[in-house]
Coordinates of C-alpha atoms (C1' of nucleotides) in Angstrom, one line a residue:
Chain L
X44 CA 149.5 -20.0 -60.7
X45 CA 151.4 -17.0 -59.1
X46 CA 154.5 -16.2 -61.6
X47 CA 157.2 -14.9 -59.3
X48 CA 158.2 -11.5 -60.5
X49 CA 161.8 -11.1 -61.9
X50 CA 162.7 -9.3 -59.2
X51 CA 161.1 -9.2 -55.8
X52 CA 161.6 -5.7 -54.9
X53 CA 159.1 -3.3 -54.2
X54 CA 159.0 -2.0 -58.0
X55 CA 159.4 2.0 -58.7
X56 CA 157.1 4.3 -60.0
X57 CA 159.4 4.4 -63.3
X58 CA 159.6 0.8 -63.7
X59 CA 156.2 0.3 -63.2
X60 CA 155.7 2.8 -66.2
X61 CA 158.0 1.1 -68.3
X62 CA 156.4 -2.1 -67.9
X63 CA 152.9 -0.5 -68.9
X64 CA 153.9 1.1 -71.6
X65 CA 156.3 -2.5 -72.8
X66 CA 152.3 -3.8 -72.1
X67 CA 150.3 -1.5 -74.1
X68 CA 152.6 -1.7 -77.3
X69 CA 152.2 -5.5 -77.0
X70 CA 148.9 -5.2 -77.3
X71 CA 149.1 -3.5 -80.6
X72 CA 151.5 -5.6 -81.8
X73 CA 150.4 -9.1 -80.7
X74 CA 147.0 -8.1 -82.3
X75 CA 148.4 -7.3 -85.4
X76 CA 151.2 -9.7 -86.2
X77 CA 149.8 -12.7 -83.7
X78 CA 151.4 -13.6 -80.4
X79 CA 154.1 -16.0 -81.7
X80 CA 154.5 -13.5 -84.8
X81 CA 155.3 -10.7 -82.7
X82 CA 158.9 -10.2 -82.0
X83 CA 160.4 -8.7 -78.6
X84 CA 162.5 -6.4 -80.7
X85 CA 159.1 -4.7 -82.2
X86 CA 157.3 -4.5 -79.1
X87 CA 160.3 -3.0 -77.9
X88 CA 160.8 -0.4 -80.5
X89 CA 156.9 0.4 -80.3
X90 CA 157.4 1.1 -77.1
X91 CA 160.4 3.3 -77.3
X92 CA 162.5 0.9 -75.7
X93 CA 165.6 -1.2 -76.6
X94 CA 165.6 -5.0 -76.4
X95 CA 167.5 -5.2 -72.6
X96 CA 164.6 -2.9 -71.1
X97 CA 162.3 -5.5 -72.3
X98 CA 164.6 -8.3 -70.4
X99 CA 165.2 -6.4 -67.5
X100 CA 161.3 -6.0 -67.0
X101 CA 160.0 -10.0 -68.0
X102 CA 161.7 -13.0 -67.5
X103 CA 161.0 -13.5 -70.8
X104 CA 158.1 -13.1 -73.7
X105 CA 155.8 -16.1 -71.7
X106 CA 156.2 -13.9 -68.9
X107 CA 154.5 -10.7 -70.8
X108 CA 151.9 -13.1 -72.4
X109 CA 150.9 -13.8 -68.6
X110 CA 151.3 -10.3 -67.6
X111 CA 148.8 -9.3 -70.6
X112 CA 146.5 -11.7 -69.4
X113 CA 146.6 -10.2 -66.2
X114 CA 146.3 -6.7 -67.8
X115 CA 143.2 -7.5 -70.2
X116 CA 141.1 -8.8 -67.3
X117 CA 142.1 -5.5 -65.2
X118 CA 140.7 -4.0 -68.4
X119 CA 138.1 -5.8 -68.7
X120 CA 136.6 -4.9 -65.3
X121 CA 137.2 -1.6 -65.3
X122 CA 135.4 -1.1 -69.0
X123 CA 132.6 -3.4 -67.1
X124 CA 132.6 -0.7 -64.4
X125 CA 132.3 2.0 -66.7
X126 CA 129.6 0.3 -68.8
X127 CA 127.6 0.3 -65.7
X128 CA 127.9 4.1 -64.9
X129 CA 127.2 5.0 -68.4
X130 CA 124.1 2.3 -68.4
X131 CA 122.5 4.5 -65.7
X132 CA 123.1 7.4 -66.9
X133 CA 121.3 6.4 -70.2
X134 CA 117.5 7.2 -70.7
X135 CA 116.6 6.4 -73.9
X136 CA 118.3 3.4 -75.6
X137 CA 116.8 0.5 -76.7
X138 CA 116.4 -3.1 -75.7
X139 CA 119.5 -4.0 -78.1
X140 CA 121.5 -1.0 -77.8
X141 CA 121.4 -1.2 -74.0
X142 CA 122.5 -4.7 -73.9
X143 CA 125.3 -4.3 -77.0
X144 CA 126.7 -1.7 -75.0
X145 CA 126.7 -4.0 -71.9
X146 CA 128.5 -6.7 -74.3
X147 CA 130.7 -4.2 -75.6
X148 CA 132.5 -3.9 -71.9
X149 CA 133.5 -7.4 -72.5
X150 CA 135.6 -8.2 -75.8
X151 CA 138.8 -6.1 -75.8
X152 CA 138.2 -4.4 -72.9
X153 CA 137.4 -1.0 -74.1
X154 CA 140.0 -1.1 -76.6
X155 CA 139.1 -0.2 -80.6
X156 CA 136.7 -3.2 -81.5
X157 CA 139.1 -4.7 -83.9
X158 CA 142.6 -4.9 -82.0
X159 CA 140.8 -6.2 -79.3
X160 CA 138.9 -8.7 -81.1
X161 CA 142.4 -10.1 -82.1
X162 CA 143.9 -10.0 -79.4
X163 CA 141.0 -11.7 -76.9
X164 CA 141.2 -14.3 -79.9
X165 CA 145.0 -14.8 -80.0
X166 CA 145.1 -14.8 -76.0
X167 CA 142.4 -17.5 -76.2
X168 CA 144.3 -20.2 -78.6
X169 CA 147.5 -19.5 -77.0
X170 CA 145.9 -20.3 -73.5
X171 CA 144.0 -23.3 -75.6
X172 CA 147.5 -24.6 -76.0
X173 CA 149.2 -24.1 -72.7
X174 CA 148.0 -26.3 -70.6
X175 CA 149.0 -24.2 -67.9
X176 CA 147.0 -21.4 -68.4
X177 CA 143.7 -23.5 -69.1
X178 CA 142.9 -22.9 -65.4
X179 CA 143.9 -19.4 -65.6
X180 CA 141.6 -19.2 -68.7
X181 CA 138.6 -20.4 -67.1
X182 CA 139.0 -18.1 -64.2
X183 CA 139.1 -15.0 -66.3
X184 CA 136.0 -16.3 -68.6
X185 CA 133.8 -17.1 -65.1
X186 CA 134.9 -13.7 -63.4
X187 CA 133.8 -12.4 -66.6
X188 CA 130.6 -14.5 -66.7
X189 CA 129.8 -13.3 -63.3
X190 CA 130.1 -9.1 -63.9
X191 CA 128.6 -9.5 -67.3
X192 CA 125.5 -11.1 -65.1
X193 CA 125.4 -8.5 -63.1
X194 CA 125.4 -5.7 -66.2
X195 CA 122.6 -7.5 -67.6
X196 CA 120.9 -7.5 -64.9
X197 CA 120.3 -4.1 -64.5
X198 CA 119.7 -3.8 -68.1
X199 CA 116.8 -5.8 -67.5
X200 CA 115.2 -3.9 -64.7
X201 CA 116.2 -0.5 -66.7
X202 CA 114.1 -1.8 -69.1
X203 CA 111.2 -3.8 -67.9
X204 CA 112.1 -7.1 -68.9
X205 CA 112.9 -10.3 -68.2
X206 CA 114.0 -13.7 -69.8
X207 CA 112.0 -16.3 -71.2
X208 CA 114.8 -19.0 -70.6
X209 CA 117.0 -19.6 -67.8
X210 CA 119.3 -16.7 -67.2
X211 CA 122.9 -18.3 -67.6
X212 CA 121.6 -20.2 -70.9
X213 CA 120.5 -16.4 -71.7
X214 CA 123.8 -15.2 -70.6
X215 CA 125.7 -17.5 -72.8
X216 CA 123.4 -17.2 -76.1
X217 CA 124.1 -13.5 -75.6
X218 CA 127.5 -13.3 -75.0
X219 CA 127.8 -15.9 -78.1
X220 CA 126.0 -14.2 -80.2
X221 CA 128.0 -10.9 -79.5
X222 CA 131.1 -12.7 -79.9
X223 CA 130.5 -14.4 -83.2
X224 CA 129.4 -10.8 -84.9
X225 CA 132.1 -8.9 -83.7
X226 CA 134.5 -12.1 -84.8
X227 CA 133.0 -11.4 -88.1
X228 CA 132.8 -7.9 -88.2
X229 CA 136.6 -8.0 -88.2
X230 CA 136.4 -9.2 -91.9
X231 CA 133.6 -6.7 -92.8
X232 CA 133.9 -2.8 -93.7
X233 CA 131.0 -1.6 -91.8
X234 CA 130.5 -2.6 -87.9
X235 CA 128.3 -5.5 -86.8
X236 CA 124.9 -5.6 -88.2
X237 CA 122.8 -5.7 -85.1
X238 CA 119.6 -7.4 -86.4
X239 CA 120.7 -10.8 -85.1
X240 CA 121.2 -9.7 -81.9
X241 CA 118.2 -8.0 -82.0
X242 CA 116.4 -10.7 -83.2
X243 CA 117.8 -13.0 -80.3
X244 CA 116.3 -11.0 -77.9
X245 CA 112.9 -10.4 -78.9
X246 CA 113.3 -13.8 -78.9
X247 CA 114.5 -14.8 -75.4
X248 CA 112.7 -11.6 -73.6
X249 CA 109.4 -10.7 -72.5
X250 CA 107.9 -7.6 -70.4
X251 CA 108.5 -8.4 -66.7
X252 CA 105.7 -9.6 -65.1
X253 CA 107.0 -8.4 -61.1
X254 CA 107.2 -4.2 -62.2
X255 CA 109.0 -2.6 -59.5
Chain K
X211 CA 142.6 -15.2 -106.3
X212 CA 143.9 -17.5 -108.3
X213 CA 147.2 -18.7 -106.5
X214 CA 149.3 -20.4 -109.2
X215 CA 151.0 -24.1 -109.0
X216 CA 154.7 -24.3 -108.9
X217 CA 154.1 -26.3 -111.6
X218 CA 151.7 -26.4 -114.6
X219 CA 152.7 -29.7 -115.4
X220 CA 149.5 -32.0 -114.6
X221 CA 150.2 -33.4 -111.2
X222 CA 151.0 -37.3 -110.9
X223 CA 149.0 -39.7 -108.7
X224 CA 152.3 -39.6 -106.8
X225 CA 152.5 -36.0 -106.6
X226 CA 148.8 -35.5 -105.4
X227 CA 149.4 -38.5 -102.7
X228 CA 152.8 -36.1 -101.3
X229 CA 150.4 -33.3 -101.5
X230 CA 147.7 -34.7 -99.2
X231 CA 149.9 -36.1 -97.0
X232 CA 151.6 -33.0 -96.0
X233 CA 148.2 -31.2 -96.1
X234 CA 147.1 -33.9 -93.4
X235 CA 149.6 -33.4 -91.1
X236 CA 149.9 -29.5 -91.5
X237 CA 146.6 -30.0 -90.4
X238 CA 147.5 -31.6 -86.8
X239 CA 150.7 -29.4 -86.5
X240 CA 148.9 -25.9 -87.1
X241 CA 146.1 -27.3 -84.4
X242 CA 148.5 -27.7 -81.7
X243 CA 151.4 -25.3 -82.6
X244 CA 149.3 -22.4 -84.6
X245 CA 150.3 -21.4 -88.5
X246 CA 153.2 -19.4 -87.1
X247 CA 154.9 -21.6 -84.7
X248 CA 154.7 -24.7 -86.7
X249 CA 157.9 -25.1 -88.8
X250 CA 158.2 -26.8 -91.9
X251 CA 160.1 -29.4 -90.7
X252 CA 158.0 -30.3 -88.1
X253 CA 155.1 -30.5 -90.7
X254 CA 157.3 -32.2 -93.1
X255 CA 158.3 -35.3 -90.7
X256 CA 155.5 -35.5 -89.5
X257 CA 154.2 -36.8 -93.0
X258 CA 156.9 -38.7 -93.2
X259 CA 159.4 -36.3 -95.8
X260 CA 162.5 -34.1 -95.9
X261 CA 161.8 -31.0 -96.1
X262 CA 163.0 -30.5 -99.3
X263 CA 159.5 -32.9 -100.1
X264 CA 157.8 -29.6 -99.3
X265 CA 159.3 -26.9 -101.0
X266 CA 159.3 -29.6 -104.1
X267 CA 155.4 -29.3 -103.6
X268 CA 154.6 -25.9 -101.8
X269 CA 156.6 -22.8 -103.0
X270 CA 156.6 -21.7 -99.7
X271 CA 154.8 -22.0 -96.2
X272 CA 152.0 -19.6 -97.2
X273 CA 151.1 -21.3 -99.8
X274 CA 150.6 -24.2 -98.0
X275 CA 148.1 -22.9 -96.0
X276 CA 146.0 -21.6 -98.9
X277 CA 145.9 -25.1 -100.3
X278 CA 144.6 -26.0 -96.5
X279 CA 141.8 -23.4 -96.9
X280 CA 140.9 -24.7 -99.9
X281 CA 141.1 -28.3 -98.4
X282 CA 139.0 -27.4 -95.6
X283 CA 136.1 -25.9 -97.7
X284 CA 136.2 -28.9 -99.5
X285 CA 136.1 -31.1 -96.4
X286 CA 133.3 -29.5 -94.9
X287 CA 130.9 -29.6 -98.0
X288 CA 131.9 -33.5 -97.9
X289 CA 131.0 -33.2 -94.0
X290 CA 128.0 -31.3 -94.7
X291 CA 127.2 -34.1 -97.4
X292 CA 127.2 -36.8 -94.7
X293 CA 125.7 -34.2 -92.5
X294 CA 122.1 -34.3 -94.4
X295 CA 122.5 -38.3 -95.4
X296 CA 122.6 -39.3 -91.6
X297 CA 120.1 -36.5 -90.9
X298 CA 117.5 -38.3 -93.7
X299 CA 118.3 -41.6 -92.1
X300 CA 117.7 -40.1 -88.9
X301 CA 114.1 -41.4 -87.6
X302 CA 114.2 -40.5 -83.6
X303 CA 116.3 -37.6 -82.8
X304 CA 115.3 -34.9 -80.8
X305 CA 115.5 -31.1 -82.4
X306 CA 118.6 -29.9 -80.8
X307 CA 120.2 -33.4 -81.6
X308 CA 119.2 -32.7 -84.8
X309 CA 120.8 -29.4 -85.2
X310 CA 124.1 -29.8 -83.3
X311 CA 124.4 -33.2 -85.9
X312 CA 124.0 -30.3 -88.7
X313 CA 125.9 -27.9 -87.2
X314 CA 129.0 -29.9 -86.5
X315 CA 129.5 -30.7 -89.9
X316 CA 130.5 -27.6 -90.3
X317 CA 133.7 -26.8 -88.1
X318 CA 136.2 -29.1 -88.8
X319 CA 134.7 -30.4 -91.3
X320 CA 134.5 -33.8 -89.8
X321 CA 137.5 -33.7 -87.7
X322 CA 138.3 -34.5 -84.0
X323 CA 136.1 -31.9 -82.4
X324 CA 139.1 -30.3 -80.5
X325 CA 141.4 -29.8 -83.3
X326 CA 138.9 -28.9 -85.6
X327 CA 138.0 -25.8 -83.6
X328 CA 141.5 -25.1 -83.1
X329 CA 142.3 -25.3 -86.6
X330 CA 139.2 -23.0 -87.8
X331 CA 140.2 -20.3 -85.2
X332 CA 143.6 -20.4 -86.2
X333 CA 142.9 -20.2 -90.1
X334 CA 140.6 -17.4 -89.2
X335 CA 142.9 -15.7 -87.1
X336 CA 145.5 -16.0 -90.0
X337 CA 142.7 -14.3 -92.9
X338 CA 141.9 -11.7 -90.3
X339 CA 145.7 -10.2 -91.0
X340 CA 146.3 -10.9 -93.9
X341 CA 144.2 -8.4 -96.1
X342 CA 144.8 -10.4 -99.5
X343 CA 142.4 -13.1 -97.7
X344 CA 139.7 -11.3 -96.7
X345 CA 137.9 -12.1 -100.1
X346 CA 138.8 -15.7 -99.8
X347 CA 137.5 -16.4 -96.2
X348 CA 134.5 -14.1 -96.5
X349 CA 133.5 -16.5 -99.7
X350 CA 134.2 -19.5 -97.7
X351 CA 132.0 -18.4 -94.9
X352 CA 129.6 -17.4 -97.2
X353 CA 129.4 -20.9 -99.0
X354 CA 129.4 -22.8 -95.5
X355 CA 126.1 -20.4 -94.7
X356 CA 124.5 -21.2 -98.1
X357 CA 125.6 -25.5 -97.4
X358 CA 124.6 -24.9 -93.8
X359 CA 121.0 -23.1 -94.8
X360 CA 119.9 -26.3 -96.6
X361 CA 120.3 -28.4 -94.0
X362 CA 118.3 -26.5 -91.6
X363 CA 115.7 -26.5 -94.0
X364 CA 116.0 -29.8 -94.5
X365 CA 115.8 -30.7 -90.5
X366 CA 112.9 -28.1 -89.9
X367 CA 111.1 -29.9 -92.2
X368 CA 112.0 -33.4 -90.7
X369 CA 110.9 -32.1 -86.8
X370 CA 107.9 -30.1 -88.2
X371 CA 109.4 -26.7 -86.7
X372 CA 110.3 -23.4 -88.3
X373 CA 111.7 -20.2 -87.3
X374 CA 109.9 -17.1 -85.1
X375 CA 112.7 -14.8 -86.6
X376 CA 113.8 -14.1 -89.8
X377 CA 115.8 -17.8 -91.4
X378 CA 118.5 -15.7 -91.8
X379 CA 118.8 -14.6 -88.4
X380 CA 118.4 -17.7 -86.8
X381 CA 120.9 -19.1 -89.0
X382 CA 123.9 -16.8 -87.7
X383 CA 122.6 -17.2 -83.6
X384 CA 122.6 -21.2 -84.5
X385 CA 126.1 -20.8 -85.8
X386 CA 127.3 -18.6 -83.1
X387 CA 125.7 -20.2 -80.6
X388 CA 127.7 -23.7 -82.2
X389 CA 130.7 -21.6 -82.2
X390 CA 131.0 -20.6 -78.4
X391 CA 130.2 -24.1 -77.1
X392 CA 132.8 -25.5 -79.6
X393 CA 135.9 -22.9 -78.2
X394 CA 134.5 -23.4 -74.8
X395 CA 134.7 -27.1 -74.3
X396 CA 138.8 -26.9 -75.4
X397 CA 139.2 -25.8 -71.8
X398 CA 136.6 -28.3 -69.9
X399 CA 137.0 -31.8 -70.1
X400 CA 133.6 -33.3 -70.9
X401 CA 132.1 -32.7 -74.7
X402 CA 129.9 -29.3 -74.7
X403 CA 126.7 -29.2 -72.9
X404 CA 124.2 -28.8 -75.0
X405 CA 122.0 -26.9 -72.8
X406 CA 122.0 -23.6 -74.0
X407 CA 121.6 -24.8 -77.7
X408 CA 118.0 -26.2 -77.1
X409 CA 117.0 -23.5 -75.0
X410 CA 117.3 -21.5 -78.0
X411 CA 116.1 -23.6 -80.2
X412 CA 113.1 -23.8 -77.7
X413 CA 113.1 -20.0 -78.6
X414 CA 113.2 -19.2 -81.7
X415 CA 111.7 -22.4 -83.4
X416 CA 107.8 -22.8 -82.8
X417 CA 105.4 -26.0 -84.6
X418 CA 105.2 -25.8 -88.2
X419 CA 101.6 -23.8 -89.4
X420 CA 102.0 -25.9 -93.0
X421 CA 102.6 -29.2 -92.5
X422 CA 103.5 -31.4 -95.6
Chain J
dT104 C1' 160.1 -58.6 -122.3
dG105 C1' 164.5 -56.2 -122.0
dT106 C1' 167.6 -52.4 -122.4
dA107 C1' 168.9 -47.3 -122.7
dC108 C1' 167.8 -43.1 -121.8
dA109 C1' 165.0 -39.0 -120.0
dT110 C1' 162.3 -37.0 -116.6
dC111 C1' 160.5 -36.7 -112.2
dA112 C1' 160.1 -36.8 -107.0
dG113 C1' 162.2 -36.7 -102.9
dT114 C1' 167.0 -36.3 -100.2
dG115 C1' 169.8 -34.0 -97.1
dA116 C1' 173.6 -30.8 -96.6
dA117 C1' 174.4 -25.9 -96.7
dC118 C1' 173.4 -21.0 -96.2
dG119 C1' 172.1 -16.9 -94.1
dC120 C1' 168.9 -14.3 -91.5
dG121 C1' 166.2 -13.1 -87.6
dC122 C1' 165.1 -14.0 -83.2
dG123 C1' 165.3 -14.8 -78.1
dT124 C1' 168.4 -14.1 -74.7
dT125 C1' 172.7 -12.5 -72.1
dC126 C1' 175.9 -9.3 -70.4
dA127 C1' 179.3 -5.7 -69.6
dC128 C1' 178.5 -1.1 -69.6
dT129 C1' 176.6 3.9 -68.7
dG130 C1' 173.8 7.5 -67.5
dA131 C1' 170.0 8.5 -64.1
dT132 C1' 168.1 8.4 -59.6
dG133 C1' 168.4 8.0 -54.7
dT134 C1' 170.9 8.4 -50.1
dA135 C1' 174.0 10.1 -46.5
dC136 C1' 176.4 13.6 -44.4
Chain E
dT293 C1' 172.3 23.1 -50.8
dG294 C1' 176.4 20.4 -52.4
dT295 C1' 179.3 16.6 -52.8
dA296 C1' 180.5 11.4 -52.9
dC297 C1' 179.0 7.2 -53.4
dA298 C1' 175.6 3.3 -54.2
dT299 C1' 172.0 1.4 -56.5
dC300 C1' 168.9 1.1 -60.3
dA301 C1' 167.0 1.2 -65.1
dG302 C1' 167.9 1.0 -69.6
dT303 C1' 171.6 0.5 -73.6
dG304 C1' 173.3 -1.9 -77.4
dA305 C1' 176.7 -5.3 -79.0
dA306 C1' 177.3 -10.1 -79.1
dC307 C1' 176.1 -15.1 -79.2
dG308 C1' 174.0 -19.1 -80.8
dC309 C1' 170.2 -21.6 -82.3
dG310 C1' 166.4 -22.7 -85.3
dC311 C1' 164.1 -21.7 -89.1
dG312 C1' 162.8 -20.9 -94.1
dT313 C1' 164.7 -21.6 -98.3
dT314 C1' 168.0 -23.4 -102.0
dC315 C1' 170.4 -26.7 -104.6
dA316 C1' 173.3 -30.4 -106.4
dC317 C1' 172.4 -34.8 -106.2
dT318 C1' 170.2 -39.8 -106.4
dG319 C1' 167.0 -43.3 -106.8
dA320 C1' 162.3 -44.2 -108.8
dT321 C1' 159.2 -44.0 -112.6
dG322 C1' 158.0 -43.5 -117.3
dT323 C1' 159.0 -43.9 -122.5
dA324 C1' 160.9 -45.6 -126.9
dC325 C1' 162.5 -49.2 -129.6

DNA sequence: TGTACATCAGTGAACGCGCGTTCACTGATGTAC
DNA sequence: TGTACATCAGTGAACGCGCGTTCACTGATGTAC
């Protein structure tokens, strides 16, 4: 579903910056106050601008909720990138530390745990309740699915292990299992307690058997 | 946190009836529309009222949704209830059968499967901002675990299986696991496939060492 | 059982506020010579 | 480099609609004798 922009100029270098920072302080604000909660005035204001700037960058707010879509996936990969350098460069974590840091990449895109939490949460019911975006949805969760794979991966192999069950059943218990604590965590003072997770993959793990 | 009645009269049959009627459809309006976009007109015709019917029963729209958090506590105990007679009457099923019959007791509360979910996530979303619910929801979650604890006790017992990790432990990576199928099959079109349930059930459950 | 009155439950019109959206405008940036 | 003009990006006032909430009222239910 390709939105046609507002305008189809080549965009400047300042209107490209206005539109980032219109994105960034939705972020904040649709996370806080909910995406139908949030009004175009205060994401305005947050981001320095007056209403017409917002008007004159999105059609209108369905076209920002898109945009953000658009913007959390971008997000998403590059935090799945940098999960992947900093995997590497790691030596001594542990089975679950290794793999929550994988995880991590993936909720919220790098953003603090609980804004993100929120806002992956609001995207998902809106998107629940657009039909329209249902396919766009389910694009972003396998695209997701697919460089979360590889991460773990290379956990595995960084580590020695390998799973007792098949890997995308794995995949999804994991990536569940992240999900629900950090949903959880939101209502919490302390971060996640990692002993589930833990627990989960003593469970579904063994040492490798092929050592390379 | 005791909300107070408008009223402190005792509450005719009538008055009760009203009550549940516009709690019911709230119910179906917040699914598809979320808390903040359903209007209290909508919700109000929907049961078949004015709106002045509402605000002669609800002192306002929040407090409309507290009595639907209380409501869906008390729906999924009843759920639950059910949950653990059909389990006892239960002679062939299989363990992940089983468990996914115990576990969907308890989102919803009984409901259609896709507005149930939709509904949780939503009255989630809504405790998650609103500070002066934080107690409330982290009771309720805390009473669905205690509800949900029996019953796996109960159906462990029935398959002759228990746990390889801690009870509590398996108890949040069943729930989770529950969780992410539920939100996931909103966006497919067939019910949620079960696989990755039994594989780690398959896991984390082994025979039971003392039979009974 | 019937009548007179009091209270209760729900109606629907009205109010005012806030929000999404539009638009005529102004100051900033870019271009041509 | 400087001036004249054109285009672009953002401003802020205005509009109108829908929503939450209130309230004077009416028909329904309950009570007393």
């Amino acid at each position: 579903v390709t939105q046609p922009s507002v305008l189809d100029h080549p965009i400047s270098a300042r209107r490209a910056q206005t539109r980032e920072r219109l994105i960034t302080a939705a972020i904040a604000v649709f996370a806080d106050r909910g995406i139908n909660g949030a009004s175009v005035e205060e994401i305005s204001e947050a981001a320095g601008f007056s209403r017409g700037a917002f008007y004159s960058n999105f059609a209108d707010k369905s076209e920002l909720v898109l945009a953000l879509l658009a913007h959390s996936m971008t997000a998403q990969f590059a935090a799945a990138e940098r999960a992947i350098g900093e995997m590497k460069a790691a030596r001594d974590l542990s089975a679950e530390e290794l793999v929550t840091l994988a995880l991590s990449a993936f909720e919220g895109g790098g953003r603090p745990a609980r804004e993100g939490v929120l806002l992956d949460q609001e995207l998902q019911l809106h998107a629940a309740r657009e039909p329209a975006l249902h396919g766009a949805y389910r694009d972003f969760v396998a695209e997701g699915d697919r460089q979360l794979a590889a991460l773990i991966t290379d956990a595995l192999r960084h580590l020695g292990l390998e799973f007792t069950v098949p890997f995308d059943h794995a995949l999804r218990l994991l990536a569940a299992v992240h999900e629900h604590e950090q949903r959880l965590a939101v209502f919490e003072d302390q971060p996640a307690d990692p002993a589930a997770m833990r627990s989960l993959l003593l469970a579904i793990t063994r040492p490798s058997r092929v050592p390379d």
